[in-house]
PDB file of C-alpha atoms in Angstrom:
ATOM      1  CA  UNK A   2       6.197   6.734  16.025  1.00 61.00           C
ATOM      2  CA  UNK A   3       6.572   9.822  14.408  1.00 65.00           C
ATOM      3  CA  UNK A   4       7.276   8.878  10.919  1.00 77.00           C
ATOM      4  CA  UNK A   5       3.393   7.942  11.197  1.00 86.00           C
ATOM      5  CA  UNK A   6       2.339  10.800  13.255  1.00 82.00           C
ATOM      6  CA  UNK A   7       3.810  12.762  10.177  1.00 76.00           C
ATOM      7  CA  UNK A   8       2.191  10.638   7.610  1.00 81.00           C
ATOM      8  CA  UNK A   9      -1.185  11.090   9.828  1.00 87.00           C
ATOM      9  CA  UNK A  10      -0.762  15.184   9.256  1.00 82.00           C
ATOM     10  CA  UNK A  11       0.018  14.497   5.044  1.00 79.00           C
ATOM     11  CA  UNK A  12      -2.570  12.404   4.398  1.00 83.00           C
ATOM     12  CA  UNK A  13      -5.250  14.089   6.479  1.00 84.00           C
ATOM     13  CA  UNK A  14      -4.367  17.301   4.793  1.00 78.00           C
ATOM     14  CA  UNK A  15      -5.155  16.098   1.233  1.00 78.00           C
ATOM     15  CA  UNK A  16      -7.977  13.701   1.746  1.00 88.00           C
ATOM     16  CA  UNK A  17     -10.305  15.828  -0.499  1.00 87.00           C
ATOM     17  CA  UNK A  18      -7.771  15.086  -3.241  1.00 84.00           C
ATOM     18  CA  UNK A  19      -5.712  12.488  -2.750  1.00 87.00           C
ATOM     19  CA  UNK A  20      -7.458  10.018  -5.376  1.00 93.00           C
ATOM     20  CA  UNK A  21      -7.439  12.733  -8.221  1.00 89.00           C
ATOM     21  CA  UNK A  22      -3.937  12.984  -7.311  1.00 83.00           C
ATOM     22  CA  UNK A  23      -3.137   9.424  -7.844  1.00 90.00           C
ATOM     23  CA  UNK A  24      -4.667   9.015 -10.206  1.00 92.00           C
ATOM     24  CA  UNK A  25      -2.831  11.638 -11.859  1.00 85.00           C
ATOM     25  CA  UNK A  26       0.183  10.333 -10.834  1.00 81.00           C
ATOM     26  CA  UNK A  27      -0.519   6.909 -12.092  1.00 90.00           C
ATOM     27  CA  UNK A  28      -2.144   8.162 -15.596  1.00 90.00           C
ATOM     28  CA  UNK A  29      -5.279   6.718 -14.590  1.00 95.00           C
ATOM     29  CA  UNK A  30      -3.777   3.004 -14.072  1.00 96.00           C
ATOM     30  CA  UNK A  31      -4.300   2.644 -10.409  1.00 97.00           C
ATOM     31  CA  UNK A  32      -7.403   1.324  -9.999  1.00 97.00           C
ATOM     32  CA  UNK A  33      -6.823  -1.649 -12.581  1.00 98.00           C
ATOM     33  CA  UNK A  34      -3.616  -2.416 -10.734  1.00 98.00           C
ATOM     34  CA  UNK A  35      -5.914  -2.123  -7.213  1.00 98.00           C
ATOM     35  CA  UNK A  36      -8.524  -5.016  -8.593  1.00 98.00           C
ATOM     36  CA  UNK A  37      -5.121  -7.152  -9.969  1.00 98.00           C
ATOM     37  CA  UNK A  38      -4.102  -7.397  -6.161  1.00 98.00           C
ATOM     38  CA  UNK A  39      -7.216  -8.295  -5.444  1.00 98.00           C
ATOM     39  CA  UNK A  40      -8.031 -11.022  -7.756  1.00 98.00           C
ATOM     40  CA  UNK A  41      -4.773 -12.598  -7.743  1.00 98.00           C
ATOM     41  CA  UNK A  42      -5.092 -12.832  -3.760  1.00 98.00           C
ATOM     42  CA  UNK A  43      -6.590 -16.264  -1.949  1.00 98.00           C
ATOM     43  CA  UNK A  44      -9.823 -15.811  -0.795  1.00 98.00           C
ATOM     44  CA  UNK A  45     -10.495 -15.876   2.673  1.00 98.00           C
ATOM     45  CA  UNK A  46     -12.735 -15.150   5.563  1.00 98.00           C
ATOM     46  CA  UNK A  47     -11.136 -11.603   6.699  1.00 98.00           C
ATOM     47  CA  UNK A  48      -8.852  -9.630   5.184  1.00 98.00           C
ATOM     48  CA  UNK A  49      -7.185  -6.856   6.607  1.00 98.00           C
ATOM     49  CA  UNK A  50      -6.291  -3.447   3.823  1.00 98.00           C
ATOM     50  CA  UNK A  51      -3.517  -1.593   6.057  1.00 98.00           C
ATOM     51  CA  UNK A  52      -2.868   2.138   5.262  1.00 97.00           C
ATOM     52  CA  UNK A  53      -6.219   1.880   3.584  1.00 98.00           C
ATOM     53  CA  UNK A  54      -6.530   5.672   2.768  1.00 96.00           C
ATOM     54  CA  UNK A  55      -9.904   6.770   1.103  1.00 97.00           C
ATOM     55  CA  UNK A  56     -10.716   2.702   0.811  1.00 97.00           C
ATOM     56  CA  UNK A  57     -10.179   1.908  -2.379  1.00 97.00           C
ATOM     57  CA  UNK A  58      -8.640  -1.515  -1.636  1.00 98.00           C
ATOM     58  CA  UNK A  59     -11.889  -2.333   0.698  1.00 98.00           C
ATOM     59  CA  UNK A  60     -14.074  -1.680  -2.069  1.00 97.00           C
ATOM     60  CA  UNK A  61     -12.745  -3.709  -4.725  1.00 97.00           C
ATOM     61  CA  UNK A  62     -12.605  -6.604  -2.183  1.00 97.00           C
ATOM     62  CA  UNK A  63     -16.331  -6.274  -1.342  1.00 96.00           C
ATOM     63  CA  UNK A  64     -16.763  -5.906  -5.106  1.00 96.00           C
ATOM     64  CA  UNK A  65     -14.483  -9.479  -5.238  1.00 97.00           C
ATOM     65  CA  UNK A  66     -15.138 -11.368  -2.286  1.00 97.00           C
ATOM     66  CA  UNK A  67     -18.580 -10.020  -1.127  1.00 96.00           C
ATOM     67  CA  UNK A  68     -18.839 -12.549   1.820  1.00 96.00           C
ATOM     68  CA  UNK A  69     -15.424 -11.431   2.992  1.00 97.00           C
ATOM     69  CA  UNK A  70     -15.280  -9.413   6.403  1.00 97.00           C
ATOM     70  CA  UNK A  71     -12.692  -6.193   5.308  1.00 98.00           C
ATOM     71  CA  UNK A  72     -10.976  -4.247   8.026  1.00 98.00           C
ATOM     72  CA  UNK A  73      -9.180  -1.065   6.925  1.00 98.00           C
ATOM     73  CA  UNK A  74      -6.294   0.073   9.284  1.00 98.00           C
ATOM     74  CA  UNK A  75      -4.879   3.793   8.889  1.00 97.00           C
ATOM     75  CA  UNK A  76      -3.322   6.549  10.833  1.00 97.00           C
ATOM     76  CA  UNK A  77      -5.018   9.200   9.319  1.00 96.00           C
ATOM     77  CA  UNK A  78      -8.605   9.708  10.762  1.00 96.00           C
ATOM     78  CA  UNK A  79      -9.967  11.951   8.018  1.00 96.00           C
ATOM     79  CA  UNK A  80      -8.858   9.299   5.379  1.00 96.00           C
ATOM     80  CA  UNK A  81     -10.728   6.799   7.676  1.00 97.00           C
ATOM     81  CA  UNK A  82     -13.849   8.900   7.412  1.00 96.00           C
ATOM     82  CA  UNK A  83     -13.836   9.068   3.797  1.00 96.00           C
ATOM     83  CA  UNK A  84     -13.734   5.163   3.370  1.00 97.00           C
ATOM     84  CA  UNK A  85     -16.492   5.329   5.825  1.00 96.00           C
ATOM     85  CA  UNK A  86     -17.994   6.936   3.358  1.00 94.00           C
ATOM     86  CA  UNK A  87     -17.576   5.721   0.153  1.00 91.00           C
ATOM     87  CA  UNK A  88     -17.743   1.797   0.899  1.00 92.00           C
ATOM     88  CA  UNK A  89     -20.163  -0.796   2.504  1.00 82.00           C
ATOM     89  CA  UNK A  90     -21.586  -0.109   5.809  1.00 83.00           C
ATOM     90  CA  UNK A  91     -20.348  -4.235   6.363  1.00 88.00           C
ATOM     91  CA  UNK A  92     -16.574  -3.132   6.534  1.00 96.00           C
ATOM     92  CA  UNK A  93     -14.628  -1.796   9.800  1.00 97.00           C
ATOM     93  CA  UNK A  94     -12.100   1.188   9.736  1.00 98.00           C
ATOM     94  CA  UNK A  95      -9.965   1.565  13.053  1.00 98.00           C
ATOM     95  CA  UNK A  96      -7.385   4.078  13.285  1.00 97.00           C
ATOM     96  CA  UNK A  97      -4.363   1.682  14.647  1.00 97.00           C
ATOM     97  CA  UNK A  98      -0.406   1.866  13.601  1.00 97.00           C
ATOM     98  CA  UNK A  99       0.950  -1.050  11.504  1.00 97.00           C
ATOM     99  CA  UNK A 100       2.920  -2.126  14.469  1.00 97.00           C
ATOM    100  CA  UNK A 101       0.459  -3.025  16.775  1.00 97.00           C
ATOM    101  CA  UNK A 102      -2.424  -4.130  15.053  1.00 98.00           C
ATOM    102  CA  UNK A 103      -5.513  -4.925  17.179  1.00 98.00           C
ATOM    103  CA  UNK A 104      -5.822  -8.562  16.288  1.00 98.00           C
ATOM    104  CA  UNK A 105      -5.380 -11.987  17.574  1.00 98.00           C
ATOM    105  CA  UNK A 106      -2.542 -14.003  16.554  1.00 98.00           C
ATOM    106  CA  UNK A 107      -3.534 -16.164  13.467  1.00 98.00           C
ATOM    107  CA  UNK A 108      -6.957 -14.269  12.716  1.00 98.00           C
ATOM    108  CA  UNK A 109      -6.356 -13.078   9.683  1.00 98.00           C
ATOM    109  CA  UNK A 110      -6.276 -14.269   6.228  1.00 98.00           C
ATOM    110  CA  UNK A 111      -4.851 -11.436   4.146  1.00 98.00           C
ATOM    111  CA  UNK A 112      -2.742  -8.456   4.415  1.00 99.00           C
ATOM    112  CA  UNK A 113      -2.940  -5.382   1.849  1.00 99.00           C
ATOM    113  CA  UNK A 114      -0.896  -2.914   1.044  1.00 98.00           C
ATOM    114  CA  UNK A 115      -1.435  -0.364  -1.282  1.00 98.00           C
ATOM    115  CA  UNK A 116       1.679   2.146  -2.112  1.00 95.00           C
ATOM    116  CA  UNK A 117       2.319   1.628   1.923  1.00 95.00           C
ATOM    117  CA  UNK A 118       5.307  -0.887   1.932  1.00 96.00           C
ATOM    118  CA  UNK A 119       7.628   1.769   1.096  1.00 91.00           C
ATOM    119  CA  UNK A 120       6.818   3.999   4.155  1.00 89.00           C
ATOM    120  CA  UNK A 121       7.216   1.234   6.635  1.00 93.00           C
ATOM    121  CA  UNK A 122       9.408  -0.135   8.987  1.00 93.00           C
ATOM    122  CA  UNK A 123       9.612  -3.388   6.915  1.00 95.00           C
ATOM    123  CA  UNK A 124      11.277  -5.833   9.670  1.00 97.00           C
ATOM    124  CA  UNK A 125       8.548  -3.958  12.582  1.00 97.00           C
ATOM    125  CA  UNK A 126       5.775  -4.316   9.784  1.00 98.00           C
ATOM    126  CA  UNK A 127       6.256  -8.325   8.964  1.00 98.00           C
ATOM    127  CA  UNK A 128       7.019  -9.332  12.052  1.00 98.00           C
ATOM    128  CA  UNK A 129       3.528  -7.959  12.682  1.00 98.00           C
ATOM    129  CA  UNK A 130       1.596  -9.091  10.003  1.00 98.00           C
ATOM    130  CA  UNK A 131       3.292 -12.457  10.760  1.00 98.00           C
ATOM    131  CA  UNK A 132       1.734 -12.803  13.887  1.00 98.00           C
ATOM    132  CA  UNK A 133      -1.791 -11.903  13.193  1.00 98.00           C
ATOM    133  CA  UNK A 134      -1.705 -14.290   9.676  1.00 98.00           C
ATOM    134  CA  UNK A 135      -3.457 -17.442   9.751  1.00 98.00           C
ATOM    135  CA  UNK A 136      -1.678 -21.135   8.317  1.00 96.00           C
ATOM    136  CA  UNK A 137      -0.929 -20.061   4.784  1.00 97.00           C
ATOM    137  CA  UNK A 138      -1.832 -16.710   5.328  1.00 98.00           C
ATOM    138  CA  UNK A 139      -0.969 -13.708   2.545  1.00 98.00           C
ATOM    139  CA  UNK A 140       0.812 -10.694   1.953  1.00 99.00           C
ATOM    140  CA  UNK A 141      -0.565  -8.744  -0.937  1.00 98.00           C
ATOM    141  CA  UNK A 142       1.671  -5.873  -2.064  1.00 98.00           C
ATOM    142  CA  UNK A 143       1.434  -2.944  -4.802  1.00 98.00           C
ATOM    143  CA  UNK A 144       4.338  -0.660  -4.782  1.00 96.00           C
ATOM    144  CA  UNK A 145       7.235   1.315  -6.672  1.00 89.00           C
ATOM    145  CA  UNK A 146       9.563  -1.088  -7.391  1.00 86.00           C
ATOM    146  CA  UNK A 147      13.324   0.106  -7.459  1.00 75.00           C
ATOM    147  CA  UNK A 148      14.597  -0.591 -10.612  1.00 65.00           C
ATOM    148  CA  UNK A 149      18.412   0.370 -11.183  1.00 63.00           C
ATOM    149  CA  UNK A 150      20.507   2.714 -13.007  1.00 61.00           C
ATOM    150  CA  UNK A 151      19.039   5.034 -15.780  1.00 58.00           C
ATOM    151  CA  UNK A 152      15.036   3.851 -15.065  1.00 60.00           C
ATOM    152  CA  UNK A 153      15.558   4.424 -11.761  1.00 59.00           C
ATOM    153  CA  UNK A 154      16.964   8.439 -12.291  1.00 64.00           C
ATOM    154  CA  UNK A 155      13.817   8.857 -14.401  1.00 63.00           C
ATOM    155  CA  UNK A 156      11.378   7.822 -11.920  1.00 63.00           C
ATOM    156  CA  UNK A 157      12.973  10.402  -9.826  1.00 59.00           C
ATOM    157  CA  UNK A 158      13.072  13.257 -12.360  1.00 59.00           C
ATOM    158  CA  UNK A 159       9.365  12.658 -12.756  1.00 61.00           C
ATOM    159  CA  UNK A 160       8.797  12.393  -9.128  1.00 64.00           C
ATOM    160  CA  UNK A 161      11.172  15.816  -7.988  1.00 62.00           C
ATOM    161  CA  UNK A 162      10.961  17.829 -11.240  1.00 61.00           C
ATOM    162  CA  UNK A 163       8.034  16.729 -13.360  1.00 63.00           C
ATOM    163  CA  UNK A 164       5.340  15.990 -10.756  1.00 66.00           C
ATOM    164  CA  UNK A 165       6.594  18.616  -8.293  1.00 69.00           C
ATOM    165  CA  UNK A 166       4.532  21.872  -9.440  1.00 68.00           C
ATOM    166  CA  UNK A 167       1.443  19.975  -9.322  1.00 66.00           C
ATOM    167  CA  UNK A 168       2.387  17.909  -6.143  1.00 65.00           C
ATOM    168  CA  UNK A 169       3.408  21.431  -4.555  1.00 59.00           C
ATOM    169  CA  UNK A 170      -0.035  22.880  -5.122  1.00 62.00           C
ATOM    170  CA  UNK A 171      -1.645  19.934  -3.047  1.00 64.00           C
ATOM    171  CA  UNK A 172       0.747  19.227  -0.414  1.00 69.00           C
ATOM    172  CA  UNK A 173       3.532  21.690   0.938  1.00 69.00           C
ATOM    173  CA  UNK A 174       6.982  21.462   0.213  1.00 69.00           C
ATOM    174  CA  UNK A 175       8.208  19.138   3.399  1.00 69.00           C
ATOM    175  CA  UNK A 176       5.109  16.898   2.703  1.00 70.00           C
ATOM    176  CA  UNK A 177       5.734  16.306  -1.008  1.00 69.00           C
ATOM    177  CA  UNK A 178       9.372  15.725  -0.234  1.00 71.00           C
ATOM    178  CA  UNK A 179       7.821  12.843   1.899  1.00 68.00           C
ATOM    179  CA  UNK A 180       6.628  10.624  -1.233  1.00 70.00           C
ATOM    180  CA  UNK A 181       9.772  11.459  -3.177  1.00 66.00           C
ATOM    181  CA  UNK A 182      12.036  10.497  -0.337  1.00 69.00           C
ATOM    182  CA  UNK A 183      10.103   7.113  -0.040  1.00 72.00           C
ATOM    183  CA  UNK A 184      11.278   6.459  -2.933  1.00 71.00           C
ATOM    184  CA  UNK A 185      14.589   6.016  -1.676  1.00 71.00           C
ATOM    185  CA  UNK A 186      12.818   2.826   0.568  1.00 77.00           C
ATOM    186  CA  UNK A 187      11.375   1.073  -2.195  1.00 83.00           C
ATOM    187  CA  UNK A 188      12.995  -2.810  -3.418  1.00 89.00           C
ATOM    188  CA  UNK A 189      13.035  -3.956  -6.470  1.00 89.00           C
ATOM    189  CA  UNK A 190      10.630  -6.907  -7.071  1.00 92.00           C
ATOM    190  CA  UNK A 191      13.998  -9.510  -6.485  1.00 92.00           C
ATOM    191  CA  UNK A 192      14.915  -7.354  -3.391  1.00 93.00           C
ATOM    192  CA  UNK A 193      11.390  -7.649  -1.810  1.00 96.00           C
ATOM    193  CA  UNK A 194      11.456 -11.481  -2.897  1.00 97.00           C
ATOM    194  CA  UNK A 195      14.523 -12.040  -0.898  1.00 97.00           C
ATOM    195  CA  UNK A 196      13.182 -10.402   2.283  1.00 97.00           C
ATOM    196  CA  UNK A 197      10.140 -11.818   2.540  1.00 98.00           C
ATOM    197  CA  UNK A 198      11.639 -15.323   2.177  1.00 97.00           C
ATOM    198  CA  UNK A 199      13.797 -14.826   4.969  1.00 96.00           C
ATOM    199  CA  UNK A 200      10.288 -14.454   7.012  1.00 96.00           C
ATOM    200  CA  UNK A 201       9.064 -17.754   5.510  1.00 96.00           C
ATOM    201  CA  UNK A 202       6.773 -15.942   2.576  1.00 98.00           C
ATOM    202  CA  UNK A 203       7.181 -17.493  -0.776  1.00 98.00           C
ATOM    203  CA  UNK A 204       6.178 -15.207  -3.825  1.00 98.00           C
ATOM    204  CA  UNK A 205       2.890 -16.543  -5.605  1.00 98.00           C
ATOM    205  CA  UNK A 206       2.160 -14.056  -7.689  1.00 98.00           C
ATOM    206  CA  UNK A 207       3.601 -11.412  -9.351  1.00 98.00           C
ATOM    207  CA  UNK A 208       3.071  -8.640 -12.106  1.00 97.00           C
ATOM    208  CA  UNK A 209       5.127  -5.728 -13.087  1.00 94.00           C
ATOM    209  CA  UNK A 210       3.574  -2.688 -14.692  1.00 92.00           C
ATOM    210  CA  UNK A 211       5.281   0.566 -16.133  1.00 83.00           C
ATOM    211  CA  UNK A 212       8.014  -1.106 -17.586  1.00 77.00           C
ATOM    212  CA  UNK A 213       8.586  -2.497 -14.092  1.00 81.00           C
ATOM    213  CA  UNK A 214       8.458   0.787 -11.940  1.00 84.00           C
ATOM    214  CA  UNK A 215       5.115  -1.011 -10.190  1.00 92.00           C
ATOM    215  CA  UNK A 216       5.739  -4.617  -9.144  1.00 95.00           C
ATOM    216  CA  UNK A 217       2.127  -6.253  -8.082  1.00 98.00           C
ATOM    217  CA  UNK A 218       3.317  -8.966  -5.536  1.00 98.00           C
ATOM    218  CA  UNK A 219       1.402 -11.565  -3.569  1.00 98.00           C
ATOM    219  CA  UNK A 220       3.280 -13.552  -0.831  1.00 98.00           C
ATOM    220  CA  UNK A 221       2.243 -16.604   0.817  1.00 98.00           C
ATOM    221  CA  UNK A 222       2.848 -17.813   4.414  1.00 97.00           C
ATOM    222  CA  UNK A 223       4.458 -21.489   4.036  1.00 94.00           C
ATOM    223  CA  UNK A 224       4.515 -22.240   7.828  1.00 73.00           C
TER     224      UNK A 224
END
């Protein structure tokens, strides 16, 4: 697709900085919220971190579930070769699209996603993550979480005005505008709730951070 042939190009161009940046971006919170996914997410036997960027999600599930197989699944090749890198030699990183993920139906346990939801296809992307899910199977989502009216028009003053001189140093201008147009993508927490429902996920945990600009969601397969 080439929304993900373009996301390949963004992400491989900042790899060197893209965890400084978020972190940045997220005043240093990110990780914490990472590990809260985590924890509040069923173990299981394999767990799959999808638009796993530099790996971050990987390693806080080794560092959680050390006996759990992690497969990281990303577009961008250098961003695989960073999580190479900087996690256990025990994981696997394919390059694969979110679409067609290289699994057998009902293999996996969990699904992560990590400020990815928002860039997806979200019908495509569950229908996918449906199939490969085991009985009871999860859906384990951080994300921007739309919130209405005045909060909302902040979030995107920080995002095209505040952020943008740094952002504009890092990425160019038609990549940055990337991440501030997703926001127009992202659900609120009730919004998200609703969808996944109507693919037979039932919310089982949930945490909202920022004054609710981050929702921390975990969704549950019920058949």
């Amino acid at each position: 697709m080439a929304q993900e042939k373009l996301a390949a190009k963004i992400f491989d161009s900042v790899v060197t900085v893209y965890d400084r940046f978020l972190n940045f971006a997220t005043f240093n919170r990110i990780n914490a919220w990472q590990r809260e996914l985590v924890k509040n997410t069923p173990s299981g036997d394999v767990f799959v971190d999808v638009g796993t960027g530099t790996g971050e999600i990987v390693r806080k599930i080794n560092q959680e579930y050390p006996d759990t197989q992690v497969i990281g699944i990303d577009v961008a090749l250098g961003m695989l070769k960073v999580a190479r890198e900087k996690t256990d030699r025990k994981n696997l990183f394919i390059q694969a699209s979110a679409y067609n993920l290289p699994f057998k139906t009902r293999s996996i346990d969990a699904v992560f996603l990590s400020l990815v939801f928002r860039h997806l296809d979200s019908t495509e992307a569950v229908t996918e993550f449906d199939r490969i899910l085991k009985e009871r199977g999860c859906i384990s989502i951080l994300d921007i979480s739309r919130p209405s009216g005045f909060i909302y028009r902040v979030i995107y003053f920080f995002a095209d005005k505040l952020f943008r001189p740094f952002g504009e140093k890092i990425f160019t201008k038609e990549e940055y505008n990337y991440f501030v147009e997703s926001l127009e993508n992202s659900r609120s927490e009730e919004e998200l709730t609703e969808f996944m429902e109507g693919y037979s996920f039932r919310k089982i945990y949930s945490s909202k951070k920022f004054a609710g600009i981050i929702s921390i969601v975990v969704f549950q397969k019920v058949k």
